[in-house]
Amino acid sequence: MGLIEEREERTKWFMQDRFGMFIHWGLYAIPGRGEWVHSDEQITQNVYQKYFDEWNPKRYDPVKWAKLAKAAGMKYAVLTTKHHEGFCLFDSAYTEYKSTNTKCGRDLVREFVDAFRAEGLKIGFYYSLLDWHHPDYPAYGDMYHPDRANESYKGKEHHFDNYLTYMHNQVRELMTNYGKIDLLWFDFSYEGHMGEEWKGTKLVQMVRQLQPEIIMNGRLEANGESYGSVMTDEPNIFSGDFACPEMIIPPYGLRTPSGREIPWEACFTLNNNWGYTPNDKHYKNSAQIIKKLVECTSKNGNMIVNISPDAMGEIPKKQVEILEEVGEWMKDNSESIYGCRMSEFEKPEWGRYTQNGNKLYAHIMEESIGAICLPGVKGKIKKARRLSDGYEMLLLTPWVAKEFPDCEFVNYGTPDCFSFTVDPTPDTVIELELNEE
């Protein structure tokens, strides 16, 4: 098989599950000004060290996290095992800059894996290719390093190969010490640091050898601005198995120039930061998350939503509330997400279609006046039921719609030309069973 065929085989579960949890957590939770605070404020390592000395998340309970993810309808979770700051949430043999070497004294990744696996969720690791703590990672003149403008680092000798050995060794640990890992989320490449400059071929081959069924993103050669060769008909070894649009949903889904589907996952924050930022109150509500999950599914994509635990290890209450509300909708309507994909029918004005075989799901996202027109399905519907409760929807052509014979109409009651109030929900789903061809 070629790279594309291998990718299609590996990502079958991924495209089935559709919905995941991203978790950004690290020392940056203590200052609480976002995960890039080290770089944005150009904090020196000596000053940043105080957060390592202080780290002690006494209320970290990954079982609670896992139960929340499951209740929200999420099927997999990805944890930042190491972000750009270089601090490791796992017990690495190659650094002292790790959670087991703090007041905490715990392998936080181990506990995450055990808790989420116990709830039946697939396990994903985020690992930053950047490392602002390692002495052999370029500092002065780098695009992002906190000491990029620090004159004391000018001309300082570093050996990037030493860092690459360190990075490869840590990835080996993550792929070896925690059982089966389902997903590896690298972050990220930029000018002078991409592809073979990470010794990417060797890295990918090692990961594939240790975890043959794992899927990877494409940020060994890409970043959030572009998705790399996964977008082409001839992807390279760095391309990964899926594209990862950040804070955007592709307008039309993703395909190669020849028309082959590209697996993809849109990643989103709940507020405007990935890391814990208590002063950021700009939250997306549950209705937005639900509608965007449906949009991703309707375009053959996944959605992974981020939570940002605080320095004590607790998820902010507002984030919990949002995901619990999403979970209430998913309890009734998850069949319209899991295993579903882009419909063969055009997008309707009132919402979206998702489809799984001969089951077409009409996602009604706005109240109608009178009967609802279902475009493209005239004469093709065997029966229609509201997904949340099995209520029979009426397939009738109201007398006021005789001029539109090509449209199938559905309503909640009679007289069928009137409007009926339904239970308040951001998305009422009607399951349409299509006639067999």
GROMACS .gro file of C-alpha atoms in nm, residues 69-422:
model
  354
   69ALA     CA    1  -1.491   1.380   2.850
   70LYS     CA    2  -1.704   1.068   2.831
   71ALA     CA    3  -2.015   1.253   2.951
   72ALA     CA    4  -1.957   1.516   2.682
   73GLY     CA    5  -1.961   1.245   2.417
   74MET     CA    6  -1.590   1.266   2.342
   75LYS     CA    7  -1.421   0.949   2.220
   76TYR     CA    8  -1.051   1.034   2.252
   77ALA     CA    9  -0.830   1.275   2.445
   78VAL     CA   10  -0.494   1.440   2.377
   79LEU     CA   11  -0.278   1.569   2.664
   80THR     CA   12   0.020   1.804   2.637
   81THR     CA   13   0.293   1.575   2.767
   82LYS     CA   14   0.543   1.857   2.702
   83HIS     CA   15   0.463   2.203   2.569
   84HIS     CA   16   0.711   2.455   2.428
   85GLU     CA   17   0.829   2.553   2.778
   86GLY     CA   18   0.999   2.211   2.797
   87PHE     CA   19   0.838   2.095   3.122
   88CYS     CA   20   0.745   1.726   3.110
   89LEU     CA   21   0.430   1.591   3.272
   90PHE     CA   22   0.584   1.244   3.251
   91ASP     CA   23   0.875   1.068   3.420
   92SER     CA   24   1.148   1.104   3.160
   93ALA     CA   25   1.491   0.954   3.217
   94TYR     CA   26   1.648   1.232   3.010
   95THR     CA   27   1.565   1.543   3.212
   96GLU     CA   28   1.517   1.671   3.564
   97TYR     CA   29   1.262   1.921   3.432
   98LYS     CA   30   0.963   1.695   3.495
   99SER     CA   31   0.663   1.656   3.722
  100THR     CA   32   0.815   1.368   3.919
  101ASN     CA   33   1.096   1.603   4.021
  102THR     CA   34   0.866   1.869   4.168
  103LYS     CA   35   0.671   1.893   4.494
  104CYS     CA   36   0.402   1.704   4.306
  105GLY     CA   37   0.619   1.394   4.263
  106ARG     CA   38   0.372   1.227   4.027
  107ASP     CA   39   0.382   1.096   3.672
  108LEU     CA   40   0.082   1.297   3.556
  109VAL     CA   41   0.078   1.133   3.214
  110ARG     CA   42   0.061   0.786   3.366
  111GLU     CA   43  -0.242   0.885   3.570
  112PHE     CA   44  -0.405   1.046   3.266
  113VAL     CA   45  -0.356   0.732   3.057
  114ASP     CA   46  -0.495   0.502   3.326
  115ALA     CA   47  -0.800   0.719   3.393
  116PHE     CA   48  -0.902   0.783   3.034
  117ARG     CA   49  -0.835   0.427   2.925
  118ALA     CA   50  -1.059   0.305   3.210
  119GLU     CA   51  -1.344   0.516   3.067
  120GLY     CA   52  -1.296   0.363   2.723
  121LEU     CA   53  -1.144   0.667   2.557
  122LYS     CA   54  -0.858   0.644   2.310
  123ILE     CA   55  -0.528   0.796   2.422
  124GLY     CA   56  -0.343   1.077   2.249
  125PHE     CA   57  -0.017   1.252   2.334
  126TYR     CA   58   0.074   1.605   2.232
  127TYR     CA   59   0.449   1.661   2.219
  128SER     CA   60   0.618   1.991   2.138
  129LEU     CA   61   0.910   1.974   1.898
  130LEU     CA   62   1.023   2.306   2.045
  131ASP     CA   63   1.190   2.319   2.385
  132TRP     CA   64   1.279   2.653   2.543
  133HIS     CA   65   1.438   2.488   2.846
  134HIS     CA   66   1.688   2.261   2.674
  135PRO     CA   67   2.038   2.417   2.654
  136ASP     CA   68   2.095   2.295   2.298
  137TYR     CA   69   1.775   2.439   2.153
  138PRO     CA   70   1.861   2.760   1.961
  139ALA     CA   71   1.782   3.070   2.166
  140TYR     CA   72   1.925   3.401   2.043
  141GLY     CA   73   1.779   3.493   1.704
  142ASP     CA   74   1.516   3.218   1.707
  143MET     CA   75   1.164   3.323   1.607
  144TYR     CA   76   0.999   3.218   1.933
  145HIS     CA   77   1.251   3.143   2.208
  146PRO     CA   78   1.205   3.358   2.522
  147ASP     CA   79   1.575   3.456   2.499
  148ARG     CA   80   1.562   3.539   2.128
  149ALA     CA   81   1.664   3.900   2.198
  150ASN     CA   82   1.876   3.833   2.506
  151GLU     CA   83   2.224   3.964   2.421
  152SER     CA   84   2.384   3.734   2.678
  153TYR     CA   85   2.287   3.440   2.452
  154LYS     CA   86   2.441   3.595   2.141
  155GLY     CA   87   2.717   3.370   2.014
  156LYS     CA   88   2.645   3.109   2.279
  157GLU     CA   89   2.739   2.764   2.151
  158HIS     CA   90   2.468   2.503   2.121
  159HIS     CA   91   2.457   2.158   1.965
  160PHE     CA   92   2.122   2.103   1.800
  161ASP     CA   93   2.201   1.737   1.733
  162ASN     CA   94   2.215   1.688   2.110
  163TYR     CA   95   1.866   1.831   2.136
  164LEU     CA   96   1.739   1.608   1.856
  165THR     CA   97   1.877   1.301   2.034
  166TYR     CA   98   1.702   1.417   2.352
  167MET     CA   99   1.374   1.478   2.169
  168HIS     CA  100   1.381   1.143   1.990
  169ASN     CA  101   1.456   0.966   2.318
  170GLN     CA  102   1.159   1.129   2.487
  171VAL     CA  103   0.925   1.033   2.204
  172ARG     CA  104   1.058   0.678   2.236
  173GLU     CA  105   0.972   0.685   2.608
  174LEU     CA  106   0.619   0.802   2.536
  175MET     CA  107   0.574   0.534   2.272
  176THR     CA  108   0.716   0.261   2.497
  177ASN     CA  109   0.615   0.319   2.858
  178TYR     CA  110   0.239   0.376   2.845
  179GLY     CA  111   0.089   0.089   2.650
  180LYS     CA  112  -0.098   0.141   2.326
  181ILE     CA  113  -0.110   0.504   2.218
  182ASP     CA  114  -0.369   0.588   1.956
  183LEU     CA  115  -0.266   0.937   1.847
  184LEU     CA  116   0.051   1.150   1.844
  185TRP     CA  117   0.008   1.526   1.801
  186PHE     CA  118   0.338   1.700   1.717
  187ASP     CA  119   0.369   2.078   1.741
  188PHE     CA  120   0.515   2.248   1.532
  189SER     CA  121   0.750   2.329   1.242
  190TYR     CA  122   0.875   2.667   1.122
  191GLU     CA  123   1.151   2.813   0.906
  192GLY     CA  124   1.475   2.629   0.972
  193HIS     CA  125   1.299   2.367   1.179
  194MET     CA  126   1.089   2.132   0.970
  195GLY     CA  127   1.092   1.787   0.817
  196GLU     CA  128   1.440   1.641   0.802
  197GLU     CA  129   1.573   1.920   1.022
  198TRP     CA  130   1.396   1.732   1.303
  199LYS     CA  131   1.548   1.409   1.164
  200GLY     CA  132   1.188   1.345   1.079
  201THR     CA  133   1.228   1.028   0.874
  202LYS     CA  134   1.406   0.853   1.158
  203LEU     CA  135   1.149   0.984   1.407
  204VAL     CA  136   0.848   0.867   1.207
  205GLN     CA  137   1.002   0.526   1.143
  206MET     CA  138   1.068   0.481   1.514
  207VAL     CA  139   0.712   0.577   1.608
  208ARG     CA  140   0.564   0.345   1.345
  209GLN     CA  141   0.782   0.059   1.465
  210LEU     CA  142   0.683   0.104   1.830
  211GLN     CA  143   0.316   0.187   1.770
  212PRO     CA  144   0.215   0.042   1.430
  213GLU     CA  145  -0.149   0.152   1.451
  214ILE     CA  146  -0.091   0.505   1.580
  215ILE     CA  147  -0.204   0.807   1.381
  216MET     CA  148  -0.001   1.129   1.366
  217ASN     CA  149  -0.068   1.484   1.259
  218GLY     CA  150   0.146   1.660   1.000
  219ARG     CA  151   0.326   1.923   1.203
  220LEU     CA  152   0.664   1.763   1.155
  221GLU     CA  153   0.656   1.965   0.834
  222ALA     CA  154   0.371   2.209   0.894
  223ASN     CA  155   0.212   2.452   1.139
  224GLY     CA  156  -0.127   2.612   1.184
  225GLU     CA  157  -0.086   2.829   0.875
  226SER     CA  158  -0.043   2.542   0.628
  227TYR     CA  159  -0.105   2.169   0.648
  228GLY     CA  160   0.188   2.033   0.448
  229SER     CA  161   0.204   1.754   0.193
  230VAL     CA  162  -0.097   1.573   0.341
  231MET     CA  163  -0.288   1.809   0.109
  232THR     CA  164  -0.129   1.656  -0.201
  233ASP     CA  165  -0.165   1.335  -0.398
  234GLU     CA  166   0.197   1.252  -0.319
  235PRO     CA  167   0.244   1.306   0.056
  236ASN     CA  168   0.586   1.256   0.208
  237ILE     CA  169   0.676   1.062   0.522
  238PHE     CA  170   0.632   1.374   0.739
  239SER     CA  171   0.276   1.434   0.622
  240GLY     CA  172   0.112   1.239   0.901
  241ASP     CA  173  -0.234   1.091   0.881
  242PHE     CA  174  -0.453   1.398   0.917
  243ALA     CA  175  -0.450   1.774   0.873
  244CYS     CA  176  -0.514   1.987   1.181
  245PRO     CA  177  -0.676   2.324   1.104
  246GLU     CA  178  -0.647   2.549   1.408
  247MET     CA  179  -0.936   2.776   1.509
  248ILE     CA  180  -1.097   2.738   1.167
  249ILE     CA  181  -1.327   2.493   0.993
  250PRO     CA  182  -1.235   2.440   0.627
  251PRO     CA  183  -1.508   2.597   0.413
  252TYR     CA  184  -1.559   2.285   0.201
  253GLY     CA  185  -1.381   2.005   0.382
  254LEU     CA  186  -1.042   1.888   0.254
  255ARG     CA  187  -0.949   1.693  -0.059
  256THR     CA  188  -0.635   1.638  -0.261
  257PRO     CA  189  -0.614   1.790  -0.611
  258SER     CA  190  -0.736   1.459  -0.756
  259GLY     CA  191  -1.036   1.458  -0.521
  260ARG     CA  192  -0.930   1.206  -0.254
  261GLU     CA  193  -1.059   1.279   0.094
  262ILE     CA  194  -0.808   1.406   0.349
  263PRO     CA  195  -0.876   1.318   0.714
  264TRP     CA  196  -0.878   1.632   0.925
  265GLU     CA  197  -0.940   1.757   1.276
  266ALA     CA  198  -1.028   2.116   1.364
  267CYS     CA  199  -0.892   2.214   1.705
  268PHE     CA  200  -1.063   2.483   1.913
  269THR     CA  201  -1.026   2.659   2.244
  270LEU     CA  202  -1.329   2.714   2.466
  271ASN     CA  203  -1.225   3.072   2.535
  272ASN     CA  204  -0.943   3.256   2.355
  273ASN     CA  205  -0.648   3.074   2.511
  274TRP     CA  206  -0.519   2.718   2.512
  275GLY     CA  207  -0.361   2.744   2.856
  276TYR     CA  208  -0.536   2.845   3.179
  277THR     CA  209  -0.625   3.215   3.168
  278PRO     CA  210  -0.878   3.305   3.439
  279ASN     CA  211  -0.930   3.661   3.313
  280ASP     CA  212  -1.038   3.539   2.969
  281LYS     CA  213  -1.418   3.520   2.988
  282HIS     CA  214  -1.477   3.507   2.612
  283TYR     CA  215  -1.631   3.161   2.614
  284LYS     CA  216  -1.802   2.986   2.329
  285ASN     CA  217  -2.135   2.850   2.447
  286SER     CA  218  -2.252   2.492   2.418
  287ALA     CA  219  -2.478   2.574   2.122
  288GLN     CA  220  -2.176   2.699   1.927
  289ILE     CA  221  -1.978   2.385   2.008
  290ILE     CA  222  -2.266   2.160   1.903
  291LYS     CA  223  -2.324   2.343   1.577
  292LYS     CA  224  -1.954   2.344   1.491
  293LEU     CA  225  -1.924   1.974   1.571
  294VAL     CA  226  -2.209   1.911   1.329
  295GLU     CA  227  -2.041   2.133   1.070
  296CYS     CA  228  -1.714   1.941   1.100
  297THR     CA  229  -1.895   1.608   1.066
  298SER     CA  230  -2.090   1.734   0.765
  299LYS     CA  231  -1.757   1.812   0.597
  300ASN     CA  232  -1.594   1.475   0.680
  301GLY     CA  233  -1.391   1.620   0.965
  302ASN     CA  234  -1.337   1.584   1.339
  303MET     CA  235  -1.343   1.841   1.616
  304ILE     CA  236  -1.122   1.844   1.923
  305VAL     CA  237  -1.212   2.094   2.195
  306ASN     CA  238  -0.959   2.219   2.448
  307ILE     CA  239  -0.985   2.243   2.825
  308SER     CA  240  -0.731   2.433   3.032
  309PRO     CA  241  -0.695   2.308   3.390
  310ASP     CA  242  -0.564   2.547   3.653
  311ALA     CA  243  -0.242   2.511   3.851
  312MET     CA  244  -0.417   2.294   4.110
  313GLY     CA  245  -0.537   2.053   3.843
  314GLU     CA  246  -0.901   2.154   3.830
  315ILE     CA  247  -1.097   2.232   3.515
  316PRO     CA  248  -1.263   2.576   3.534
  317LYS     CA  249  -1.632   2.551   3.624
  318LYS     CA  250  -1.745   2.734   3.311
  319GLN     CA  251  -1.563   2.483   3.091
  320VAL     CA  252  -1.722   2.195   3.281
  321GLU     CA  253  -2.068   2.348   3.238
  322ILE     CA  254  -2.023   2.394   2.864
  323LEU     CA  255  -1.910   2.036   2.809
  324GLU     CA  256  -2.187   1.897   3.030
  325GLU     CA  257  -2.442   2.084   2.818
  326VAL     CA  258  -2.285   1.946   2.502
  327GLY     CA  259  -2.310   1.602   2.661
  328GLU     CA  260  -2.683   1.641   2.721
  329TRP     CA  261  -2.733   1.698   2.349
  330MET     CA  262  -2.499   1.412   2.259
  331LYS     CA  263  -2.693   1.167   2.477
  332ASP     CA  264  -2.990   1.207   2.245
  333ASN     CA  265  -2.820   1.282   1.916
  334SER     CA  266  -2.477   1.118   1.899
  335GLU     CA  267  -2.596   0.881   1.626
  336SER     CA  268  -2.596   1.182   1.396
  337ILE     CA  269  -2.223   1.236   1.468
  338TYR     CA  270  -2.044   0.903   1.524
  339GLY     CA  271  -1.970   0.727   1.199
  340CYS     CA  272  -2.138   1.000   0.999
  341ARG     CA  273  -1.995   1.197   0.712
  342MET     CA  274  -2.075   1.447   0.439
  343SER     CA  275  -2.417   1.387   0.290
  344GLU     CA  276  -2.479   1.314  -0.075
  345PHE     CA  277  -2.738   1.593  -0.064
  346GLU     CA  278  -2.673   1.967  -0.076
  347LYS     CA  279  -2.662   2.176   0.240
  348PRO     CA  280  -3.010   2.298   0.341
  349GLU     CA  281  -3.081   2.658   0.442
  350TRP     CA  282  -3.204   2.570   0.792
  351GLY     CA  283  -2.898   2.376   0.906
  352ARG     CA  284  -2.696   2.078   0.784
  353TYR     CA  285  -2.717   1.716   0.680
  354THR     CA  286  -2.495   1.437   0.809
  355GLN     CA  287  -2.525   1.083   0.679
  356ASN     CA  288  -2.440   0.725   0.771
  357GLY     CA  289  -2.542   0.479   0.502
  358ASN     CA  290  -2.917   0.504   0.441
  359LYS     CA  291  -2.966   0.717   0.752
  360LEU     CA  292  -2.977   1.087   0.671
  361TYR     CA  293  -2.975   1.325   0.967
  362ALA     CA  294  -3.139   1.664   0.924
  363HIS     CA  295  -2.993   1.908   1.176
  364ILE     CA  296  -3.261   2.176   1.218
  365MET     CA  297  -3.077   2.475   1.363
  366GLU     CA  298  -3.345   2.742   1.328
  367GLU     CA  299  -3.718   2.758   1.393
  368SER     CA  300  -3.928   2.732   1.081
  369ILE     CA  301  -4.246   2.908   0.981
  370GLY     CA  302  -4.471   2.630   0.867
  371ALA     CA  303  -4.344   2.300   0.732
  372ILE     CA  304  -3.972   2.238   0.681
  373CYS     CA  305  -3.849   2.181   0.327
  374LEU     CA  306  -3.602   1.893   0.291
  375PRO     CA  307  -3.412   1.962  -0.030
  376GLY     CA  308  -3.296   1.680  -0.254
  377VAL     CA  309  -3.488   1.392  -0.094
  378LYS     CA  310  -3.829   1.400  -0.262
  379GLY     CA  311  -3.963   1.045  -0.285
  380LYS     CA  312  -3.655   0.898  -0.116
  381ILE     CA  313  -3.768   0.891   0.249
  382LYS     CA  314  -3.903   0.572   0.403
  383LYS     CA  315  -3.975   0.728   0.742
  384ALA     CA  316  -3.885   1.029   0.955
  385ARG     CA  317  -3.834   1.033   1.331
  386ARG     CA  318  -3.709   1.292   1.577
  387LEU     CA  319  -3.384   1.138   1.695
  388SER     CA  320  -3.409   1.248   2.057
  389ASP     CA  321  -3.732   1.060   2.135
  390GLY     CA  322  -3.839   0.861   1.828
  391TYR     CA  323  -4.135   1.092   1.765
  392GLU     CA  324  -4.292   1.039   1.422
  393MET     CA  325  -4.245   1.338   1.197
  394LEU     CA  326  -4.518   1.403   0.941
  395LEU     CA  327  -4.415   1.381   0.577
  396LEU     CA  328  -4.686   1.589   0.416
  397THR     CA  329  -4.707   1.849   0.145
  398PRO     CA  330  -4.910   2.136   0.292
  399TRP     CA  331  -5.169   2.299   0.068
  400VAL     CA  332  -4.962   2.620   0.067
  401ALA     CA  333  -4.666   2.435  -0.090
  402LYS     CA  334  -4.828   2.296  -0.404
  403GLU     CA  335  -4.609   2.521  -0.617
  404PHE     CA  336  -4.297   2.338  -0.494
  405PRO     CA  337  -4.348   1.976  -0.602
  406ASP     CA  338  -3.976   1.892  -0.600
  407CYS     CA  339  -3.939   1.951  -0.225
  408GLU     CA  340  -4.023   1.704   0.050
  409PHE     CA  341  -4.184   1.869   0.352
  410VAL     CA  342  -4.181   1.760   0.715
  411ASN     CA  343  -4.357   1.899   1.020
  412TYR     CA  344  -4.408   1.832   1.389
  413GLY     CA  345  -4.787   1.833   1.380
  414THR     CA  346  -5.108   1.931   1.200
  415PRO     CA  347  -5.241   2.144   1.044
  416ASP     CA  348  -4.920   2.099   0.851
  417CYS     CA  349  -4.902   2.457   0.724
  418PHE     CA  350  -4.857   2.596   1.076
  419SER     CA  351  -4.557   2.627   1.307
  420PHE     CA  352  -4.509   2.418   1.619
  421THR     CA  353  -4.287   2.496   1.915
  422VAL     CA  354  -4.037   2.220   1.989
   0.00000   0.00000   0.00000
